[in-house]
């Protein structure tokens, strides 16, 4: 059986992958592929060859298959029958759909967090995460900056201890992270990302729900608008 058909037919089910989400080796490979996309080493449409990934990442074929299936589940990779795995190519409609859902969900998260006790103490690790995000920006570490910027939104959802909500937010953030990685050049990394993260937290801890929601909406809307301008530019070429 060919390599392509082999991993498409023997790939683990989504349920088994979700059970492996705490598998450090699986997530090392998942993260390295995502980092390669973020760092523009793996471009949209690039074919991800199983044997090549095994060699470069020094891991088993089963780990690569699980990572590719998980990436496909998160809409970062496309698995095409009889052809193999390819880096997903996002379009303008997907960008609008993803960010529309992110705005709705993350405003809901803020509303739910306002009813939670001890927010000042529980959000302390998020302030530390923002400091790391700022440091990554200042040293021009694109991969770490993108990962930490994405992690802020995921960790905000994690505070609610709702696995269903966290899973949805995690997948949406992964998809938007891919879109940002593909269409945002290094010069587009804006200082206001971590500043706005800090401002959202400040409003949230102070119980200022309206201001926290407005800042979150502004934060995500500006990112979406910047990306959509890139799509318009690509269409004009």
C-alpha positions as MATLAB code, in Angstrom:
seq = 'XXXXXXXXXXXXXXXXXXXXXXXXXXXXXXXXXXXXXXXXXXXXXXXXXXXXXXXXXXXXXXXXXXXXXXXXXXXXXXXXXXXXXXXXXXXXXXXXXXXXXXXXXXXXXXXXXXXXXXXXXXXXXXXXXXXXXXXXXXXXXXXXXXXXXXXXXXXXXXXXXXXXXXXXXXXXXXXXXXXXXXXXXXXXXXXXXXXXXXXXXXXXXXXXXXXXXXXXXXXXXXXXXXXXXXXXXXXXX';
ca = [
       0.000    0.000    0.000;
       1.321    3.470   -0.847;
       2.456    5.799    1.921;
      -0.397    8.207    1.173;
      -3.120    5.552    1.317;
      -1.398    3.950    4.303;
      -1.694    6.905    6.631;
      -5.102    7.969    5.357;
      -6.617    4.546    6.026;
      -4.741    3.813    9.241;
      -4.949    7.289   10.776;
      -6.399    7.230   14.301;
      -9.944    8.364   14.932;
     -10.640   11.876   16.190;
     -11.774   10.459   19.545;
      -8.485    8.628   20.013;
      -6.551   11.747   19.057;
      -8.423   13.836   21.595;
      -7.505   11.282   24.258;
      -3.849   11.780   23.280;
      -3.884   15.548   23.664;
      -1.624   15.249   26.693;
       0.912   13.115   24.798;
       4.057   15.251   24.886;
       5.683   13.572   21.860;
       2.539   14.017   19.769;
       2.329   17.672   20.685;
       6.033   18.214   20.037;
       5.499   17.118   16.433;
       2.196   19.032   16.182;
       3.907   22.189   17.485;
       6.951   21.825   15.221;
       4.771   21.589   12.129;
       2.710   24.586   13.246;
       5.915   26.490   14.036;
       7.224   25.709   10.551;
       4.079   27.282    9.107;
       4.347   30.272   11.426;
       7.988   30.784   10.465;
       7.072   30.594    6.731;
       9.181   27.447    6.263;
       6.048   25.514    5.294;
       3.898   27.553    2.939;
       0.167   27.143    2.189;
      -0.324   24.217   -0.165;
       3.015   22.624    0.803;
       2.875   18.820    0.797;
       3.757   17.235    4.128;
       5.450   13.918    3.373;
       5.210   11.407    6.178;
       8.682    9.897    5.714;
      10.281   13.352    5.541;
       8.554   14.440    8.761;
       9.673   11.256   10.524;
      13.272   11.891    9.503;
      13.321   15.597   10.358;
      11.511   15.246   13.676;
      13.067   11.938   14.696;
       9.803   10.313   15.628;
       7.699    7.302   14.713;
       5.328    7.120   11.771;
       2.386    6.623   14.128;
       3.230    9.903   15.886;
       3.386   11.745   12.558;
       0.042   10.258   11.533;
      -1.554   11.333   14.808;
      -0.086   14.835   14.508;
      -1.291   15.215   10.910;
      -4.755   13.973   11.859;
      -4.911   16.400   14.770;
      -3.722   19.242   12.529;
      -6.410   18.270   10.019;
      -8.987   18.252   12.822;
      -7.897   21.802   13.689;
      -8.112   22.810    9.978;
      -4.392   23.547    9.738;
      -3.668   20.657    7.385;
      -5.809   19.145    4.619;
      -5.768   15.355    4.158;
      -6.553   14.614    0.523;
      -7.407   11.020   -0.514;
      -4.757    9.447   -2.773;
      -2.614   12.606   -2.558;
      -1.532   13.086    1.075;
      -1.336   15.930    3.575;
      -1.002   19.596    2.600;
      -0.732   22.829    4.574;
      -4.215   24.345    4.534;
      -4.771   27.367    2.269;
      -7.144   29.795    4.043;
      -9.357   32.221    2.160;
     -11.166   35.474    2.951;
     -14.494   33.830    3.841;
     -12.814   31.457    6.275;
     -11.064   34.419    7.896;
     -14.360   36.255    8.346;
     -16.096   33.143    9.675;
     -13.339   32.309   12.152;
     -13.051   35.819   13.566;
     -16.829   36.281   13.740;
     -17.064   33.168   15.897;
     -14.074   34.220   17.980;
     -15.664   37.577   18.784;
     -18.927   35.920   19.837;
     -17.235   33.246   21.943;
     -14.658   35.459   23.588;
     -17.243   38.040   24.590;
     -19.191   35.151   26.132;
     -16.051   34.029   27.966;
     -15.656   37.503   29.435;
     -19.294   37.501   30.578;
     -18.832   34.120   32.251;
     -15.563   35.121   33.911;
     -17.153   38.182   35.480;
     -19.135   35.806   37.701;
     -16.045   33.876   38.791;
     -14.417   34.483   42.203;
     -10.801   35.467   42.871;
     -10.111   36.678   39.332;
      -7.164   38.818   40.415;
      -5.352   35.760   41.737;
      -6.417   33.385   38.974;
      -5.370   35.733   36.157;
      -1.861   36.277   37.538;
      -0.340   33.603   35.238;
      -1.928   35.373   32.255;
      -0.134   38.598   33.146;
       3.105   36.599   33.237;
       2.242   35.145   29.829;
       1.750   38.671   28.436;
       5.206   39.643   29.720;
       6.677   36.695   27.821;
       4.705   37.736   24.723;
       6.145   41.259   24.963;
       9.664   39.865   25.387;
       9.236   37.653   22.304;
       8.062   40.667   20.300;
      11.058   42.742   21.410;
      13.542   40.056   20.372;
      11.744   39.543   17.016;
      10.936   35.909   17.817;
       8.000   35.482   15.429;
       7.216   31.871   16.339;
       7.135   32.449   20.102;
       5.247   35.715   19.732;
       2.530   34.092   17.610;
       2.277   31.111   19.959;
       2.069   33.271   23.106;
      -0.426   35.671   21.536;
      -2.614   32.696   20.665;
      -2.103   31.147   24.118;
      -3.494   34.236   25.881;
      -6.950   33.610   24.422;
      -6.833   29.868   25.087;
      -5.703   30.343   28.697;
      -8.418   32.930   29.259;
     -10.993   30.286   28.280;
      -9.246   27.672   30.432;
     -10.059   29.708   33.551;
     -13.691   28.610   33.204;
     -12.826   24.900   33.532;
     -15.240   24.048   30.698;
     -13.644   21.417   28.464;
     -16.221   21.771   25.683;
     -15.748   25.534   25.441;
     -11.967   25.200   25.716;
     -11.862   22.711   22.843;
     -13.837   25.037   20.569;
     -11.698   28.067   21.448;
      -8.512   26.069   21.008;
      -9.476   25.011   17.476;
     -10.612   28.504   16.470;
      -7.403   30.036   17.797;
      -5.330   27.445   15.952;
      -7.117   28.289   12.699;
      -6.687   32.035   13.151;
      -3.060   31.474   14.145;
      -2.511   29.749   10.787;
      -4.170   32.628    8.907;
      -2.038   35.175   10.777;
       1.115   33.150   10.156;
       0.393   32.893    6.436;
      -0.617   36.463    5.696;
       1.075   38.605    8.351;
       4.656   39.483    7.457;
       7.117   40.019   10.352;
       6.852   43.801    9.941;
       3.111   43.522   10.592;
       3.576   42.352   14.165;
       1.976   45.126   16.108;
       2.946   46.179   19.604;
      -0.702   46.701   20.510;
      -1.392   42.958   20.621;
       0.161   42.428   24.042;
      -0.857   45.904   25.236;
      -4.477   45.101   24.440;
      -4.217   41.700   26.106;
      -3.081   43.468   29.262;
      -5.867   46.033   28.967;
      -8.515   43.309   28.551;
      -7.276   41.624   31.725;
      -7.179   44.904   33.654;
     -10.817   45.638   32.769;
     -11.845   42.068   33.564;
     -10.208   42.025   36.997;
     -11.746   45.416   37.767;
     -15.202   44.049   36.896;
     -15.600   46.441   33.950;
     -17.360   44.029   31.630;
     -18.452   46.492   28.954;
     -14.926   47.875   28.534;
     -13.409   44.381   28.524;
     -15.849   43.218   25.830;
     -15.323   46.352   23.737;
     -11.559   45.955   23.899;
     -11.764   42.272   22.952;
     -14.042   43.125   20.012;
     -11.675   45.904   18.872;
      -8.644   43.666   19.334;
     -10.030   40.875   17.143;
     -11.718   43.177   14.604;
      -8.470   45.038   13.869;
      -6.636   41.758   13.320;
      -9.369   40.549   10.957;
      -9.406   43.831    9.020;
      -5.631   43.721    8.569;
      -5.795   40.160    7.246;
      -8.668   40.897    4.872;
      -6.661   43.769    3.404;
      -3.933   41.213    2.653;
      -6.427   39.039    0.785;
      -7.525   42.060   -1.263;
      -3.886   42.814   -2.067;
      -3.271   39.188   -3.112;
      -6.330   39.303   -5.391;
      -5.035   42.420   -7.117;
      -1.705   40.798   -8.021;
];
